[in-house]
Amino acid sequence: MSKPYVAGMDIGGTNSVFGIVDRDGNILCTDSIKTQQYKQLDEYVDAVCDGLRPLIDKFGGISQIQGFGIGAPCANYYTGCVEGAANLEWGKGVAPLAKCFSERLGVPAALTNDANAAAIGEMKYGAARGMRDFIEITLGTGVGSGIVANGQLIYGHDGFAGELGHVIVEKGGRPCGCGRRGCLETYCSATGVARTARERLEQSDEPSLLRAIIDRPVESKDVFEAAVKGDKIAKEIFDYTGKILGEALADFTAFSTPEAFILFGGLTKAGDFIMEPVRKYMEASMLHLWKGKVKVLVSQLKDADAALLGASAIGWDA
Amino acid sequence: MSKPYVAGMDIGGTNSVFGIVDRDGNILCTDSIKTQQYKQLDEYVDAVCDGLRPLIDKFGGISQIQGFGIGAPCANYYTGCVEGAANLEWGKGVAPLAKCFSERLGVPAALTNDANAAAIGEMKYGAARGMRDFIEITLGTGVGSGIVANGQLIYGHDGFAGELGHVIVEKGGRPCGCGRRGCLETYCSATGVARTARERLEQSDEPSLLRAIIDRPVESKDVFEAAVKGDKIAKEIFDYTGKILGEALADFTAFSTPEAFILFGGLTKAGDFIMEPVRKYMEASMLHLWKGKVKVLVSQLKDADAALLGASAIGWDA
């Protein structure tokens, strides 16, 4: 029954990257197409299959593939559909991707969002191996999350659960892309760090290396580079970001009490500049029951591989 | 294998109420002892067994009992122990209740806290029948919660998960018994409503029926009675309470996306005075994905029975 490989795909706004993965989490080969090049769902599915078949054939054909796991925005695990993805021409309504691919390829296919895929990848191959209760927090352009409790991913009643980036951490705070105010992701994403930088620089005339960046907006990696050089404002920006994230993690602990929070994505490259304040403020805000009991770890998935690897992982049980 | 009855017990600060329950959730008989009368764990366990045995014998003896389910403060489901219950003389350290009772009675025993017990009771006999994803919120002297996802109660890594009463909803807000500030339960418990009443009455000289209460502190049921009579301040107090709770429920939805929140306990007796603002502010604060999709229901468990019934329910799978 059990076959040696899965196929996986990460559907990004620009590229759809697909490949073949073995049971140890080795990505054996990949290819990609442009996600936005196709207006109709059928065209898109055809293009993916045309790209994927040669890779499958390299490893013994479809009979060697256990399933196809897909990570996508607005993915509903229960229905196998992408639902209302505003940025995808072929995904604006309800796009039944899992059904399309399983019919076309002849293997089971399953779909989840990228943060859930990262959580599953982490559980199978990364920092969460052996854990039954953990929360993956993805800190990228936005903030996403994948929540594992009792060894299972929480999909909720409708298949969309685990959107901790949209927990409101500051009532009446920063406007969010979702139309509300004060969501965690307006502070703790890469974009949020850049917003904090802009605010801080405007608030005073205090000298900062960041003031030398005049030809373009300050980005979160500029803040990291300035912090490395000892810049006080840059370090304060990470402290502020870490306070908001750490306090949020203390609140999340009251929900599912994970063994660990696992942070993934661009912002974790700032290392201790972000991890230390996150841990410090989480502990300070933690209910006495859980003080000293919850770890904050950096993902062990390689950035370049994580999305595809995580997505492929759901192919094993598709 | 499957036996017709379970035994259940609700350990309160004053009384420990125990009884026999059938598969339909009928409480067939109960008795109680004083929780605080016993200094040693052994004495307490003996007294419970002495009270429970005659009830068991009435229904055919221990061979007819599937298990013993216990609801208790500071209960750890995984270990079967009450851990660090400051208010219980025999429970201050680690009290292995499940082990003691299963040895003494000869049936499996299991332990959980009262809010988790209420959630399980609700799932088996109440408003959550047929639901796989819901959150029970108990609004009593404090605020507790039992979170069910994928049809399972979430106990977390350490057995204590689901303390939503201690999510911080107002940074730097009201001091909480837990030593921190701004916890949900400082606003949305019966005690929280009384605190709001005191604050509101001090803030202005506006007339209110509540001002007639001068010989004792205003309680949440006074606020309800005044609201029924059309008192403006009383209605504002419920609106304020409902706003804080409703906004918190919107945030909780981002976590496990329940089909419903089920509110249980004294505060729900205020009916629409509390339920309407809760629903209104929850919807207003909800992420677009879930607007109009999450119900807020009142528990269908009878108050007097709920704790014992919920506790007994975990006896079926003990």
XYZ file of C-alpha atoms in Angstrom:
636
model
C 0.000 0.000 0.000
C 2.576 2.457 1.166
C 4.445 4.091 -1.696
C 7.900 5.688 -1.580
C 7.141 9.245 -2.790
C 4.679 12.114 -2.628
C 4.230 15.017 -4.991
C 3.926 18.477 -3.489
C 3.185 21.980 -4.682
C 3.382 25.436 -3.164
C 1.111 27.902 -4.912
C 2.510 31.391 -4.469
C 1.263 34.635 -5.939
C 4.061 34.534 -8.513
C 5.269 30.935 -8.896
C 3.696 27.536 -8.418
C 6.582 25.278 -7.389
C 6.043 21.515 -7.514
C 8.263 18.505 -6.932
C 8.771 14.976 -5.675
C 9.625 14.231 -2.025
C 10.684 10.984 -0.353
C 9.742 9.637 3.100
C 12.721 11.303 4.775
C 11.704 14.726 3.523
C 14.291 14.966 0.757
C 13.088 17.093 -2.132
C 14.272 15.009 -5.094
C 13.416 17.387 -7.930
C 11.318 20.477 -8.582
C 9.955 22.561 -11.385
C 7.619 25.557 -11.539
C 5.153 27.497 -13.633
C 3.889 31.070 -13.370
C 0.745 31.050 -11.230
C -0.834 34.112 -12.854
C -0.303 33.110 -16.472
C -3.562 31.113 -16.584
C -7.014 32.668 -16.536
C -9.031 29.453 -16.378
C -8.735 26.751 -13.765
C -8.488 24.022 -16.437
C -5.558 25.723 -18.139
C -3.767 26.087 -14.828
C -4.340 22.450 -13.844
C -3.167 21.279 -17.284
C 0.004 23.325 -17.032
C 0.827 21.931 -13.569
C 0.197 18.356 -14.738
C 2.327 18.875 -17.845
C 5.162 20.088 -15.635
C 4.721 17.456 -12.950
C 4.406 14.302 -15.103
C 8.052 14.239 -16.278
C 9.174 14.529 -12.640
C 6.869 11.684 -11.614
C 8.123 9.543 -14.486
C 11.716 10.074 -13.350
C 10.848 8.259 -10.114
C 9.002 5.261 -11.474
C 5.690 6.738 -12.561
C 2.429 7.498 -10.794
C 2.281 4.036 -9.162
C 5.131 5.158 -6.887
C 3.318 8.319 -5.692
C 1.274 8.113 -2.477
C -0.543 11.405 -2.999
C -0.330 15.057 -3.990
C -0.180 17.717 -1.268
C -0.829 21.329 -2.149
C -0.272 24.507 -0.152
C -2.310 27.467 -1.366
C -3.791 30.756 -0.195
C -7.480 30.568 0.846
C -7.265 26.780 0.844
C -10.049 24.831 2.534
C -8.754 21.481 3.722
C -12.226 19.984 4.100
C -13.492 20.817 0.623
C -10.155 20.671 -1.213
C -11.017 24.015 -2.785
C -9.334 27.388 -3.064
C -12.161 29.746 -2.088
C -12.238 33.414 -3.001
C -8.537 33.984 -3.602
C -8.713 37.599 -4.746
C -5.185 37.534 -6.210
C -5.591 34.430 -8.375
C -7.382 34.900 -11.664
C -8.433 31.213 -11.812
C -9.185 31.071 -8.064
C -11.624 33.933 -7.575
C -14.692 31.772 -7.138
C -14.419 28.264 -5.752
C -11.628 26.289 -7.405
C -11.852 22.549 -6.589
C -8.114 21.938 -6.938
C -7.937 18.670 -4.984
C -10.658 17.102 -7.123
C -9.149 18.378 -10.394
C -5.672 17.061 -9.621
C -6.762 13.736 -8.182
C -8.855 13.087 -11.325
C -6.134 14.231 -13.677
C -3.205 12.472 -11.962
C -4.970 9.416 -10.548
C -3.694 9.845 -6.972
C -5.401 11.339 -3.906
C -4.802 15.085 -3.553
C -5.242 17.399 -0.553
C -5.017 21.115 -0.011
C -4.180 23.374 2.903
C -2.889 26.884 3.456
C 0.819 27.599 3.625
C 1.031 28.094 7.403
C -0.759 24.792 8.037
C 1.545 23.158 5.507
C 4.557 24.588 7.346
C 3.197 23.179 10.629
C 2.826 19.724 9.127
C 6.290 19.929 7.589
C 7.672 20.977 10.978
C 5.963 18.037 12.668
C 7.258 15.502 10.145
C 10.743 16.856 9.437
C 11.515 19.907 11.596
C 11.596 21.367 15.111
C 8.242 19.812 16.094
C 9.191 16.169 15.540
C 7.643 14.151 18.353
C 5.404 16.996 19.526
C 1.644 16.534 19.800
C 0.865 20.140 20.790
C 2.599 23.071 19.137
C 1.818 26.226 17.205
C 3.705 27.247 14.070
C 3.745 31.006 13.539
C 4.831 32.193 10.101
C 6.320 35.675 10.124
C 6.508 36.795 6.522
C 4.780 39.563 4.581
C 1.834 38.656 6.798
C 1.515 36.495 9.911
C 0.034 33.020 9.552
C -0.330 30.062 11.883
C -0.826 26.337 11.980
C -2.120 24.946 15.275
C -1.533 21.325 16.229
C -3.373 19.917 19.259
C -3.608 16.255 20.242
C -1.314 15.569 17.278
C -3.860 16.935 14.792
C -4.010 20.142 12.831
C -6.960 22.298 13.881
C -9.022 23.151 10.811
C -12.111 24.325 12.699
C -15.709 24.091 11.664
C -15.194 25.510 8.182
C -11.651 24.444 7.256
C -10.099 27.896 7.748
C -9.136 27.851 11.444
C -5.776 29.073 12.721
C -5.555 32.676 11.530
C -3.666 34.024 14.527
C -2.253 36.847 12.419
C -5.753 38.320 12.624
C -6.150 38.232 16.386
C -6.594 41.853 17.447
C -3.722 42.743 19.768
C -4.261 46.521 19.871
C -7.861 47.688 19.892
C -8.180 50.565 17.455
C -4.576 49.986 16.382
C -3.018 49.913 12.921
C -5.315 49.431 9.922
C -5.017 45.892 8.532
C -5.519 44.592 5.013
C -8.508 42.631 6.367
C -10.402 45.878 6.925
C -10.144 45.871 10.704
C -7.606 47.451 13.069
C -4.855 46.212 15.382
C -4.339 42.687 14.006
C -1.156 40.912 15.108
C 0.144 40.917 11.543
C 0.117 44.710 11.326
C 2.886 44.676 13.977
C 4.759 41.382 13.763
C 5.124 40.707 10.049
C 8.074 41.966 8.011
C 5.723 44.698 6.806
C 4.773 45.466 10.407
C 8.419 45.885 11.398
C 8.877 48.299 8.498
C 5.802 50.245 9.675
C 7.205 50.406 13.206
C 10.501 51.670 11.778
C 8.749 54.426 9.868
C 6.780 55.459 12.959
C 9.833 55.470 15.222
C 11.919 57.515 12.825
C 9.139 60.087 12.555
C 8.651 60.312 16.321
C 12.035 61.827 17.101
C 15.241 63.204 15.627
C 17.364 60.643 17.432
C 20.231 59.540 15.194
C 19.925 56.118 13.547
C 21.641 54.279 10.737
C 18.162 53.794 9.283
C 18.013 57.507 8.469
C 20.637 56.941 5.764
C 18.049 55.021 3.732
C 16.422 57.786 1.757
C 15.948 56.458 -1.758
C 13.422 53.735 -0.776
C 11.263 52.696 2.187
C 13.025 51.070 5.144
C 12.536 47.271 5.147
C 12.709 44.791 8.007
C 16.097 43.528 6.843
C 17.477 47.077 7.067
C 16.357 47.116 10.686
C 18.190 43.835 11.281
C 21.375 45.095 9.634
C 21.260 48.293 11.687
C 20.665 46.299 14.880
C 23.712 44.142 14.133
C 25.728 47.369 13.988
C 24.405 48.342 17.409
C 21.808 50.887 16.276
C 19.647 51.791 19.286
C 16.450 52.574 17.396
C 16.740 49.351 15.386
C 17.047 47.337 18.597
C 14.075 49.177 20.072
C 12.019 48.294 16.993
C 12.704 44.586 17.560
C 12.002 44.982 21.274
C 8.625 46.549 20.478
C 7.830 43.832 17.912
C 8.905 41.116 20.340
C 6.761 42.585 23.109
C 3.626 42.478 20.991
C 4.375 38.977 19.711
C 5.468 37.651 23.129
C 2.338 38.949 24.838
C 0.219 37.438 22.080
C 1.953 34.061 22.534
C 1.156 34.178 26.273
C -2.516 34.651 25.376
C -2.387 31.870 22.772
C -1.015 29.571 25.479
C -4.279 29.960 27.407
C -5.965 28.416 24.389
C -4.168 25.206 23.498
C -1.092 25.254 25.790
C 1.480 24.130 23.236
C 4.770 22.502 24.130
C 6.390 25.074 21.849
C 5.746 27.971 19.538
C 7.799 27.529 16.402
C 8.573 30.718 14.535
C 9.138 30.498 10.816
C 9.984 32.955 8.087
C 11.940 36.084 7.269
C 11.695 37.801 10.629
C 13.399 34.904 12.442
C 16.595 35.777 10.537
C 16.960 38.619 13.033
C 17.922 35.887 15.540
C 18.237 36.993 19.151
C 17.238 40.549 18.295
C 13.692 39.217 17.915
C 13.782 35.887 19.822
C 15.033 37.357 23.107
C 12.298 39.973 23.493
C 9.661 37.464 22.336
C 10.724 35.006 25.054
C 11.145 37.711 27.698
C 7.747 39.338 27.185
C 5.970 36.013 26.756
C 7.258 34.863 30.148
C 6.434 38.193 31.782
C 2.854 38.030 30.513
C 2.323 34.296 31.048
C -0.275 32.938 33.488
C 1.558 31.398 36.495
C 0.404 27.898 35.461
C 2.642 27.978 32.397
C 5.615 30.131 33.363
C 8.830 28.448 32.214
C 6.904 25.633 30.525
C 6.481 26.791 26.912
C 9.370 26.915 24.448
C 9.814 29.426 21.637
C 11.869 27.826 18.862
C 13.023 28.785 15.398
C 11.819 26.548 12.585
C 14.213 23.863 11.385
C 12.735 23.881 7.901
C 14.928 25.487 5.282
C 13.214 28.589 3.947
C 13.522 27.669 0.316
C 12.165 24.168 0.862
C 9.641 24.667 3.618
C 6.555 25.565 1.631
C 6.944 22.726 -0.857
C 8.049 20.248 1.805
C 5.158 21.153 4.109
C 2.644 21.001 1.293
C 3.947 17.633 0.125
C 3.609 16.263 3.673
C -0.179 16.367 3.524
C 0.065 14.155 0.438
C 0.994 11.163 2.636
C -2.466 11.104 4.225
C -4.417 12.685 1.366
C -18.449 -4.552 27.893
C -20.644 -1.510 27.878
C -22.335 -0.892 31.204
C -25.529 1.073 31.845
C -24.316 3.698 34.353
C -21.489 6.025 35.288
C -20.722 7.657 38.595
C -19.907 11.345 38.616
C -18.742 13.944 41.089
C -18.432 17.709 41.077
C -15.888 18.947 43.616
C -16.796 22.468 44.636
C -15.177 24.661 47.245
C -18.051 23.903 49.631
C -19.729 20.654 48.574
C -18.616 17.554 46.730
C -21.746 16.309 44.984
C -21.709 12.781 43.574
C -24.299 10.590 41.896
C -25.251 7.952 39.337
C -26.079 8.859 35.719
C -27.535 6.730 32.914
C -26.674 6.765 29.187
C -29.352 9.338 28.425
C -27.914 11.821 30.901
C -30.525 11.276 33.599
C -29.137 11.863 37.069
C -30.678 8.973 38.980
C -29.591 9.854 42.505
C -27.105 12.124 44.272
C -25.579 12.714 47.655
C -22.851 15.034 48.920
C -20.214 15.642 51.531
C -18.478 18.811 52.691
C -15.302 19.229 50.644
C -13.378 21.117 53.302
C -14.140 18.840 56.235
C -11.196 16.534 55.457
C -7.576 17.523 55.954
C -5.995 14.389 54.473
C -6.572 13.022 50.995
C -7.255 9.520 52.341
C -9.977 10.767 54.668
C -11.602 12.661 51.830
C -11.495 9.685 49.458
C -12.911 7.394 52.167
C -15.791 9.773 52.837
C -16.680 10.017 49.137
C -16.562 6.220 48.753
C -18.688 5.738 51.864
C -21.292 8.096 50.414
C -21.121 6.733 46.873
C -21.307 2.981 47.582
C -24.947 2.941 48.740
C -25.922 4.816 45.546
C -23.993 2.334 43.413
C -25.608 -0.603 45.218
C -29.050 0.827 44.493
C -28.347 0.367 40.781
C -26.969 -3.158 40.782
C -23.517 -2.687 42.273
C -20.143 -1.743 40.864
C -20.410 -4.239 37.980
C -23.011 -1.920 36.418
C -20.755 1.172 36.536
C -18.656 2.019 33.452
C -16.430 4.547 35.187
C -16.174 7.468 37.585
C -15.871 10.985 36.151
C -14.772 13.824 38.388
C -14.845 17.573 37.846
C -12.474 19.502 40.092
C -10.530 22.769 40.280
C -6.870 22.526 39.149
C -7.579 19.110 37.651
C -5.035 17.636 35.255
C -6.740 15.230 32.863
C -3.476 13.563 31.814
C -2.203 12.757 35.303
C -5.588 12.352 37.016
C -4.335 14.634 39.765
C -5.570 17.810 41.408
C -2.425 19.955 41.391
C -1.884 22.912 43.695
C -5.497 23.688 44.576
C -4.869 26.499 47.070
C -8.410 26.330 48.473
C -8.498 22.577 49.186
C -6.747 21.470 52.356
C -6.216 17.916 50.993
C -5.375 19.187 47.489
C -2.570 21.678 48.106
C 0.206 19.462 46.753
C -0.502 16.857 44.096
C -3.581 14.774 44.895
C -3.842 11.666 42.646
C -7.633 11.465 42.816
C -8.196 9.328 39.721
C -5.761 6.676 40.991
C -7.195 6.735 44.542
C -10.780 6.314 43.389
C -10.103 3.716 40.729
C -8.216 1.600 43.265
C -10.839 2.053 45.968
C -13.905 1.537 43.762
C -12.533 -0.890 41.210
C -13.636 1.098 38.137
C -11.655 3.445 35.872
C -11.731 7.069 37.049
C -10.895 10.303 35.233
C -10.593 13.917 36.225
C -11.025 17.241 34.489
C -11.808 20.835 35.438
C -15.385 22.057 35.667
C -15.421 24.024 32.404
C -14.076 21.043 30.448
C -16.657 18.860 32.191
C -19.393 21.292 31.157
C -18.136 21.146 27.539
C -18.274 17.358 27.521
C -21.725 17.401 29.121
C -22.857 19.895 26.466
C -21.513 17.665 23.690
C -23.214 14.531 25.037
C -26.498 15.962 26.334
C -26.796 19.689 25.577
C -26.572 22.416 22.949
C -23.437 20.948 21.328
C -24.880 17.557 20.416
C -23.544 16.637 16.986
C -20.912 19.381 16.974
C -17.242 18.563 16.453
C -15.964 22.120 16.961
C -17.309 24.356 19.684
C -16.175 26.351 22.695
C -17.987 26.275 26.021
C -17.539 29.480 28.018
C -18.562 29.327 31.676
C -19.565 32.699 33.085
C -19.702 32.296 36.853
C -17.670 33.801 39.673
C -14.810 33.450 37.203
C -14.704 32.707 33.472
C -13.702 29.220 32.360
C -13.685 27.411 29.048
C -13.680 24.014 27.449
C -12.501 23.885 23.847
C -13.544 21.055 21.545
C -11.823 20.740 18.156
C -12.048 17.783 15.786
C -14.508 16.281 18.281
C -11.866 16.196 21.041
C -11.348 18.304 24.111
C -8.100 20.272 23.927
C -6.033 19.560 27.029
C -2.769 20.934 25.681
C 0.745 19.842 26.423
C 0.329 19.822 30.204
C -3.346 18.949 30.723
C -4.420 22.487 31.687
C -5.274 24.051 28.311
C -8.389 26.109 27.731
C -8.152 28.943 30.249
C -9.771 31.613 28.108
C -10.844 33.529 31.207
C -7.184 34.472 31.499
C -6.690 35.831 28.006
C -5.730 39.482 28.463
C -8.399 41.610 26.784
C -7.360 45.009 28.170
C -3.631 45.593 28.514
C -3.004 47.208 31.898
C -6.680 46.711 32.745
C -8.328 45.478 35.936
C -6.200 43.539 38.436
C -7.016 39.821 38.292
C -6.794 37.175 40.994
C -4.070 35.517 38.884
C -1.731 38.443 39.625
C -1.883 39.965 36.148
C -4.109 42.678 34.675
C -6.932 42.847 32.164
C -7.958 39.168 32.026
C -11.314 38.426 30.400
C -12.703 37.195 33.703
C -12.171 40.541 35.407
C -14.853 41.929 33.048
C -17.150 39.114 31.978
C -17.706 37.060 35.133
C -20.517 37.792 37.585
C -17.857 39.471 39.709
C -16.705 41.483 36.686
C -20.231 42.742 36.051
C -20.453 43.847 39.687
C -17.117 45.663 39.287
C -18.391 47.403 36.170
C -21.521 48.422 38.063
C -19.475 49.925 40.877
C -17.299 51.818 38.399
C -20.248 53.145 36.411
C -22.119 54.332 39.485
C -19.035 56.187 40.685
C -18.403 57.801 37.309
C -21.542 59.948 37.300
C -24.564 61.036 39.316
C -26.963 59.722 36.691
C -30.007 58.203 38.377
C -30.207 54.406 38.500
C -32.239 51.847 40.394
C -28.884 50.371 41.422
C -28.258 53.392 43.646
C -31.000 52.143 45.963
C -28.765 49.253 46.994
C -26.823 50.756 49.868
C -26.628 48.072 52.562
C -24.462 45.666 50.502
C -22.387 45.619 47.294
C -24.275 45.566 43.979
C -24.302 42.055 42.454
C -24.723 40.980 38.853
C -28.278 39.806 39.501
C -29.178 43.297 40.761
C -27.956 44.644 37.415
C -30.186 42.151 35.619
C -33.224 43.058 37.722
C -32.635 46.755 37.125
C -32.216 46.144 33.373
C -35.550 44.297 33.304
C -37.136 47.420 34.769
C -35.590 49.503 31.985
C -32.702 51.009 33.953
C -30.361 52.755 31.499
C -27.138 52.277 33.448
C -27.915 48.594 34.024
C -28.394 48.091 30.285
C -25.164 49.953 29.586
C -23.332 47.641 31.983
C -24.486 44.609 30.007
C -23.633 46.339 26.739
C -20.095 46.995 27.995
C -19.749 43.409 29.242
C -21.109 42.050 25.967
C -18.719 44.209 23.959
C -15.685 42.840 25.764
C -16.934 39.259 25.557
C -18.095 39.568 21.930
C -14.771 41.011 20.781
C -12.956 38.252 22.651
C -15.113 35.593 20.936
C -14.210 37.081 17.539
C -10.531 36.666 18.439
C -11.097 33.124 19.720
C -12.688 32.303 16.365
C -9.355 32.980 14.664
C -7.972 30.155 16.766
C -10.207 27.124 16.354
C -13.186 28.478 14.346
C -15.964 26.810 16.310
C -19.418 26.136 14.935
C -20.733 27.773 18.105
C -19.773 29.403 21.362
C -21.944 28.011 24.123
C -22.330 30.258 27.128
C -23.018 28.651 30.458
C -23.625 29.911 33.971
C -25.155 32.677 36.028
C -24.594 35.555 33.629
C -26.622 33.876 30.856
C -29.713 34.321 33.044
C -29.626 37.951 31.898
C -30.872 36.597 28.542
C -30.932 39.084 25.676
C -29.494 41.845 27.845
C -26.184 40.014 27.568
C -26.666 37.759 24.494
C -27.610 40.575 22.101
C -24.539 42.731 22.721
C -22.301 39.645 22.696
C -23.601 38.644 19.258
C -23.575 42.205 17.923
C -20.012 43.040 18.932
C -18.710 39.597 17.970
C -20.051 40.070 14.441
C -18.736 43.636 14.245
C -15.244 42.510 15.239
C -15.203 39.254 13.250
C -12.746 38.651 10.393
C -14.679 38.692 7.070
C -14.043 34.959 6.580
C -16.322 34.091 9.484
C -18.955 36.838 9.552
C -22.399 35.286 10.030
C -20.919 31.802 10.398
C -20.446 31.357 14.149
C -23.364 30.878 16.553
C -23.538 32.098 20.135
C -25.870 29.820 22.101
C -26.979 29.451 25.687
C -26.168 26.138 27.343
C -28.936 23.546 27.418
C -27.583 21.967 30.577
C -29.625 22.671 33.693
C -27.518 24.715 36.090
C -28.075 22.497 39.081
C -27.186 19.344 37.143
C -24.547 20.566 34.741
C -21.428 20.190 36.831
C -22.267 16.677 37.984
C -23.608 15.639 34.574
C -20.552 16.990 32.760
C -18.170 15.383 35.197
C -19.950 12.036 34.950
C -19.690 12.169 31.152
C -15.928 11.685 31.216
C -16.572 8.483 33.165
C -17.812 6.776 29.995
C -14.349 6.887 28.409
C -12.292 6.920 31.605
